[in-house]
PDB file of C-alpha atoms in Angstrom:
ATOM      1  CA  MET A 315      19.378  13.059   8.791  1.00 46.00           C
ATOM      2  CA  SER A 316      20.038  15.410   5.926  1.00 47.00           C
ATOM      3  CA  TYR A 317      16.899  14.264   4.099  1.00 48.00           C
ATOM      4  CA  LEU A 318      14.842  16.379   6.535  1.00 51.00           C
ATOM      5  CA  LEU A 319      16.187  19.474   4.776  1.00 54.00           C
ATOM      6  CA  THR A 320      14.982  18.222   1.392  1.00 52.00           C
ATOM      7  CA  LYS A 321      12.475  20.410  -0.418  1.00 75.00           C
ATOM      8  CA  SER A 322      11.367  18.357  -3.444  1.00 85.00           C
ATOM      9  CA  PHE A 323      10.264  14.822  -4.233  1.00 88.00           C
ATOM     10  CA  SER A 324      13.147  14.344  -6.650  1.00 86.00           C
ATOM     11  CA  ASP A 325      15.583  14.965  -3.769  1.00 87.00           C
ATOM     12  CA  LEU A 326      14.088  12.016  -1.879  1.00 90.00           C
ATOM     13  CA  GLY A 327      15.428   9.452  -4.348  1.00 87.00           C
ATOM     14  CA  LEU A 328      12.205   8.747  -6.238  1.00 91.00           C
ATOM     15  CA  SER A 329      12.352   7.868  -9.931  1.00 89.00           C
ATOM     16  CA  ALA A 330      11.754  10.493 -12.596  1.00 89.00           C
ATOM     17  CA  GLN A 331       8.572   8.623 -13.573  1.00 89.00           C
ATOM     18  CA  LEU A 332       7.113   8.927 -10.051  1.00 92.00           C
ATOM     19  CA  VAL A 333       8.202  12.554  -9.718  1.00 91.00           C
ATOM     20  CA  GLY A 334       6.528  13.265 -13.069  1.00 90.00           C
ATOM     21  CA  ALA A 335       3.303  11.615 -11.902  1.00 89.00           C
ATOM     22  CA  LEU A 336       3.451  13.669  -8.705  1.00 90.00           C
ATOM     23  CA  ASP A 337       3.956  16.889 -10.675  1.00 89.00           C
ATOM     24  CA  LYS A 338       1.050  16.022 -12.961  1.00 87.00           C
ATOM     25  CA  ALA A 339      -1.174  15.343  -9.936  1.00 85.00           C
ATOM     26  CA  GLY A 340      -0.200  18.697  -8.417  1.00 86.00           C
ATOM     27  CA  PHE A 341       2.073  17.419  -5.646  1.00 87.00           C
ATOM     28  CA  THR A 342       5.193  19.587  -5.594  1.00 85.00           C
ATOM     29  CA  THR A 343       6.436  19.723  -2.008  1.00 89.00           C
ATOM     30  CA  PRO A 344       6.729  16.748   0.340  1.00 93.00           C
ATOM     31  CA  THR A 345       4.946  16.968   3.686  1.00 92.00           C
ATOM     32  CA  PRO A 346       6.857  16.366   6.940  1.00 92.00           C
ATOM     33  CA  ILE A 347       5.729  12.716   7.186  1.00 93.00           C
ATOM     34  CA  GLN A 348       6.834  12.144   3.580  1.00 93.00           C
ATOM     35  CA  LEU A 349      10.219  13.782   4.195  1.00 92.00           C
ATOM     36  CA  LYS A 350      10.826  11.551   7.205  1.00 92.00           C
ATOM     37  CA  ALA A 351       9.329   8.292   5.901  1.00 93.00           C
ATOM     38  CA  ILE A 352      10.257   7.961   2.221  1.00 94.00           C
ATOM     39  CA  PRO A 353      14.096   7.874   2.358  1.00 92.00           C
ATOM     40  CA  PRO A 354      14.371   5.131   5.015  1.00 93.00           C
ATOM     41  CA  GLN A 355      11.820   2.990   3.184  1.00 94.00           C
ATOM     42  CA  LEU A 356      13.665   3.407  -0.103  1.00 93.00           C
ATOM     43  CA  SER A 357      16.767   2.097   1.656  1.00 91.00           C
ATOM     44  CA  GLY A 358      14.834  -0.992   2.803  1.00 90.00           C
ATOM     45  CA  ARG A 359      14.025  -0.040   6.383  1.00 92.00           C
ATOM     46  CA  ASP A 360      10.732  -0.628   8.169  1.00 90.00           C
ATOM     47  CA  ILE A 361       9.009   2.402   9.621  1.00 90.00           C
ATOM     48  CA  MET A 362       6.175   3.332  11.939  1.00 88.00           C
ATOM     49  CA  GLY A 363       4.655   6.724  11.241  1.00 87.00           C
ATOM     50  CA  ILE A 364       2.110   8.805  13.069  1.00 86.00           C
ATOM     51  CA  ALA A 365       0.587  11.877  11.468  1.00 85.00           C
ATOM     52  CA  GLN A 366      -2.727  13.671  11.290  1.00 82.00           C
ATOM     53  CA  THR A 367      -5.412  12.975   8.702  1.00 81.00           C
ATOM     54  CA  GLY A 368      -4.655  14.856   5.496  1.00 82.00           C
ATOM     55  CA  SER A 369      -0.907  14.956   6.106  1.00 85.00           C
ATOM     56  CA  GLY A 370       0.037  12.740   3.176  1.00 89.00           C
ATOM     57  CA  LYS A 371       0.528   9.405   4.953  1.00 92.00           C
ATOM     58  CA  THR A 372      -0.710   7.386   1.981  1.00 94.00           C
ATOM     59  CA  ALA A 373       1.945   8.916  -0.274  1.00 93.00           C
ATOM     60  CA  ALA A 374       4.508   8.455   2.518  1.00 94.00           C
ATOM     61  CA  PHE A 375       4.089   4.682   2.400  1.00 96.00           C
ATOM     62  CA  GLY A 376       2.768   4.373  -1.160  1.00 96.00           C
ATOM     63  CA  LEU A 377       5.583   6.054  -3.065  1.00 96.00           C
ATOM     64  CA  PRO A 378       8.332   3.712  -1.769  1.00 96.00           C
ATOM     65  CA  ILE A 379       6.123   0.719  -2.576  1.00 97.00           C
ATOM     66  CA  LEU A 380       5.524   2.007  -6.105  1.00 96.00           C
ATOM     67  CA  ALA A 381       9.261   2.642  -6.513  1.00 95.00           C
ATOM     68  CA  GLY A 382      10.011  -0.929  -5.446  1.00 95.00           C
ATOM     69  CA  ILE A 383       7.364  -2.438  -7.707  1.00 95.00           C
ATOM     70  CA  ALA A 384       8.707  -0.450 -10.665  1.00 93.00           C
ATOM     71  CA  GLU A 385      12.100  -2.120 -10.182  1.00 92.00           C
ATOM     72  CA  LEU A 386      10.716  -5.659 -10.235  1.00 92.00           C
ATOM     73  CA  LYS A 387      10.723  -7.693 -13.409  1.00 87.00           C
ATOM     74  CA  GLY A 388       7.748  -9.584 -14.767  1.00 90.00           C
ATOM     75  CA  ARG A 389       4.302  -9.983 -13.305  1.00 92.00           C
ATOM     76  CA  PRO A 390       3.313 -11.226  -9.875  1.00 96.00           C
ATOM     77  CA  ALA A 391       2.677 -14.960  -9.654  1.00 96.00           C
ATOM     78  CA  PRO A 392      -0.936 -16.143  -9.723  1.00 97.00           C
ATOM     79  CA  LEU A 393      -2.744 -15.891  -6.369  1.00 97.00           C
ATOM     80  CA  THR A 394      -0.082 -13.526  -4.966  1.00 97.00           C
ATOM     81  CA  THR A 395       0.444  -9.850  -4.296  1.00 97.00           C
ATOM     82  CA  ARG A 396       3.627  -7.862  -4.058  1.00 97.00           C
ATOM     83  CA  ALA A 397       2.236  -5.414  -1.498  1.00 97.00           C
ATOM     84  CA  LEU A 398      -0.553  -5.678   1.050  1.00 97.00           C
ATOM     85  CA  ILE A 399      -2.162  -2.643   2.634  1.00 97.00           C
ATOM     86  CA  LEU A 400      -4.620  -3.282   5.458  1.00 95.00           C
ATOM     87  CA  ALA A 401      -7.138  -0.606   6.395  1.00 94.00           C
ATOM     88  CA  PRO A 402      -9.833  -0.723   9.070  1.00 92.00           C
ATOM     89  CA  THR A 403     -12.695   0.521   6.883  1.00 92.00           C
ATOM     90  CA  ARG A 404     -14.005   0.214   3.352  1.00 93.00           C
ATOM     91  CA  GLU A 405     -13.905   4.011   2.932  1.00 94.00           C
ATOM     92  CA  LEU A 406     -10.226   4.232   3.826  1.00 94.00           C
ATOM     93  CA  ALA A 407      -9.365   1.282   1.569  1.00 95.00           C
ATOM     94  CA  VAL A 408     -11.113   2.924  -1.396  1.00 96.00           C
ATOM     95  CA  GLN A 409      -9.300   6.198  -0.688  1.00 95.00           C
ATOM     96  CA  ILE A 410      -5.912   4.431  -0.562  1.00 96.00           C
ATOM     97  CA  ASP A 411      -6.608   2.726  -3.896  1.00 96.00           C
ATOM     98  CA  GLU A 412      -7.490   6.058  -5.519  1.00 95.00           C
ATOM     99  CA  VAL A 413      -4.353   7.754  -4.171  1.00 94.00           C
ATOM    100  CA  LEU A 414      -2.079   4.894  -5.281  1.00 95.00           C
ATOM    101  CA  ARG A 415      -3.524   4.970  -8.793  1.00 93.00           C
ATOM    102  CA  THR A 416      -2.916   8.734  -8.958  1.00 91.00           C
ATOM    103  CA  LEU A 417       0.637   8.408  -7.645  1.00 92.00           C
ATOM    104  CA  ALA A 418       1.433   5.579 -10.077  1.00 92.00           C
ATOM    105  CA  GLY A 419       0.672   7.815 -13.065  1.00 84.00           C
ATOM    106  CA  PRO A 420       1.450   5.959 -16.292  1.00 85.00           C
ATOM    107  CA  MET A 421       2.949   2.997 -14.437  1.00 88.00           C
ATOM    108  CA  ARG A 422       1.010  -0.214 -15.108  1.00 89.00           C
ATOM    109  CA  LEU A 423      -0.185  -1.033 -11.620  1.00 92.00           C
ATOM    110  CA  ALA A 424      -2.521  -3.934 -10.892  1.00 95.00           C
ATOM    111  CA  THR A 425      -4.505  -3.337  -7.710  1.00 95.00           C
ATOM    112  CA  VAL A 426      -7.517  -4.982  -6.138  1.00 96.00           C
ATOM    113  CA  LEU A 427      -9.776  -3.850  -3.343  1.00 96.00           C
ATOM    114  CA  VAL A 428     -10.642  -6.729  -1.013  1.00 96.00           C
ATOM    115  CA  LEU A 429     -13.653  -5.616   0.980  1.00 95.00           C
ATOM    116  CA  GLY A 430     -16.444  -7.348   2.837  1.00 88.00           C
ATOM    117  CA  GLY A 431     -20.056  -6.638   2.056  1.00 87.00           C
ATOM    118  CA  VAL A 432     -19.627  -7.063  -1.708  1.00 88.00           C
ATOM    119  CA  ALA A 433     -19.516 -10.120  -3.923  1.00 89.00           C
ATOM    120  CA  ARG A 434     -16.059 -11.637  -3.764  1.00 91.00           C
ATOM    121  CA  GLY A 435     -16.052 -13.150  -7.267  1.00 93.00           C
ATOM    122  CA  ALA A 436     -14.420 -10.172  -8.988  1.00 93.00           C
ATOM    123  CA  GLN A 437     -11.858  -9.881  -6.171  1.00 95.00           C
ATOM    124  CA  VAL A 438     -10.935 -13.559  -6.464  1.00 96.00           C
ATOM    125  CA  GLN A 439     -10.720 -13.319 -10.256  1.00 96.00           C
ATOM    126  CA  LYS A 440      -8.247 -10.404 -10.140  1.00 96.00           C
ATOM    127  CA  ILE A 441      -6.127 -12.060  -7.472  1.00 97.00           C
ATOM    128  CA  ALA A 442      -6.038 -15.304  -9.469  1.00 97.00           C
ATOM    129  CA  ARG A 443      -3.932 -13.495 -12.109  1.00 96.00           C
ATOM    130  CA  GLY A 444      -1.598 -12.006  -9.472  1.00 97.00           C
ATOM    131  CA  VAL A 445      -1.619  -8.338  -8.480  1.00 97.00           C
ATOM    132  CA  ASP A 446       0.876  -5.694  -7.492  1.00 97.00           C
ATOM    133  CA  VAL A 447      -1.122  -4.319  -4.563  1.00 98.00           C
ATOM    134  CA  VAL A 448      -4.001  -5.654  -2.483  1.00 98.00           C
ATOM    135  CA  ILE A 449      -5.777  -3.016  -0.416  1.00 98.00           C
ATOM    136  CA  ALA A 450      -7.999  -4.814   2.071  1.00 96.00           C
ATOM    137  CA  THR A 451     -10.035  -4.814   5.201  1.00 93.00           C
ATOM    138  CA  PRO A 452      -8.884  -7.566   7.592  1.00 91.00           C
ATOM    139  CA  GLY A 453     -12.038  -9.677   7.708  1.00 89.00           C
ATOM    140  CA  ARG A 454     -12.446 -10.296   3.973  1.00 91.00           C
ATOM    141  CA  LEU A 455      -8.705 -10.684   3.508  1.00 94.00           C
ATOM    142  CA  LYS A 456      -8.564 -13.354   6.206  1.00 92.00           C
ATOM    143  CA  ASP A 457     -11.423 -15.191   4.469  1.00 92.00           C
ATOM    144  CA  LEU A 458      -9.544 -15.215   1.148  1.00 95.00           C
ATOM    145  CA  VAL A 459      -6.302 -16.350   2.786  1.00 95.00           C
ATOM    146  CA  ASP A 460      -8.123 -19.098   4.700  1.00 94.00           C
ATOM    147  CA  ASP A 461      -9.786 -20.252   1.456  1.00 95.00           C
ATOM    148  CA  ARG A 462      -6.379 -20.198  -0.305  1.00 96.00           C
ATOM    149  CA  LYS A 463      -7.604 -17.661  -2.862  1.00 97.00           C
ATOM    150  CA  LEU A 464      -4.650 -15.439  -1.880  1.00 97.00           C
ATOM    151  CA  VAL A 465      -1.175 -16.592  -0.875  1.00 96.00           C
ATOM    152  CA  LEU A 466       0.997 -14.084   0.979  1.00 95.00           C
ATOM    153  CA  ASN A 467       4.377 -15.865   0.851  1.00 94.00           C
ATOM    154  CA  GLN A 468       5.675 -13.563  -1.911  1.00 94.00           C
ATOM    155  CA  THR A 469       4.429 -10.315  -0.363  1.00 96.00           C
ATOM    156  CA  ARG A 470       7.315  -7.862   0.020  1.00 95.00           C
ATOM    157  CA  TRP A 471       5.515  -4.887   1.570  1.00 96.00           C
ATOM    158  CA  LEU A 472       2.977  -4.835   4.398  1.00 95.00           C
ATOM    159  CA  VAL A 473       1.257  -1.663   5.568  1.00 95.00           C
ATOM    160  CA  LEU A 474      -1.094  -1.472   8.524  1.00 92.00           C
ATOM    161  CA  ASP A 475      -2.850   1.844   7.941  1.00 92.00           C
ATOM    162  CA  GLU A 476      -4.561   3.118  11.078  1.00 87.00           C
ATOM    163  CA  ALA A 477      -3.349   0.028  12.926  1.00 82.00           C
ATOM    164  CA  ASP A 478      -4.578   1.375  16.257  1.00 83.00           C
ATOM    165  CA  ARG A 479      -8.098   1.662  14.885  1.00 86.00           C
ATOM    166  CA  MET A 480      -7.991  -1.864  13.441  1.00 82.00           C
ATOM    167  CA  LEU A 481      -6.968  -3.227  16.827  1.00 80.00           C
ATOM    168  CA  ASP A 482      -9.662  -1.162  18.589  1.00 82.00           C
ATOM    169  CA  MET A 483     -12.204  -2.691  16.183  1.00 83.00           C
ATOM    170  CA  GLY A 484     -11.226  -6.198  17.302  1.00 82.00           C
ATOM    171  CA  PHE A 485      -9.107  -7.258  14.332  1.00 80.00           C
ATOM    172  CA  ILE A 486      -6.014  -8.186  16.365  1.00 82.00           C
ATOM    173  CA  GLY A 487      -6.366 -11.928  15.638  1.00 79.00           C
ATOM    174  CA  ALA A 488      -6.836 -11.406  11.910  1.00 80.00           C
ATOM    175  CA  VAL A 489      -3.947  -8.913  11.736  1.00 79.00           C
ATOM    176  CA  ARG A 490      -1.616 -11.294  13.584  1.00 81.00           C
ATOM    177  CA  GLN A 491      -2.543 -14.199  11.321  1.00 81.00           C
ATOM    178  CA  ILE A 492      -2.107 -12.116   8.164  1.00 80.00           C
ATOM    179  CA  ALA A 493       1.218 -10.637   9.285  1.00 80.00           C
ATOM    180  CA  ALA A 494       2.553 -14.099  10.168  1.00 77.00           C
TER     181      ALA A 494
END
């Protein structure tokens, strides 16, 4: 596991564009979770990571997703997403969206927040065109999937952020259905 000795983001195998966006955002040194999580994801492996709040988990799963999206040609198909990130709360979902946009830098990244408690019209409209990343809470996402406003058969990346909390909040059925 030589990647654990790595000291910079460029040593992790990220593109120059992503490393430049990280430099511009003030991120110069990977955190331990990023050192351990990014290389296996870039090589196509699934991971499960546990780290404290503020340790850089969003970048640990977000950077490999952004790297993969950057390699894809064309736009996502209508009603689809390339990556799905589930979060237990609206606040966490909004935070993830902000971090991903920062990490993406000049990359043209189409994201949509899918949250309950707000009108779904704008969410449905964005998804109808196809998006790179959906960041969602389970309840609203399940509603959109059930109503066939979002199709997940072309989704390449799935992240369950704070999965333990989602399950504690009673979302196990929705998470199972979405992951299937």
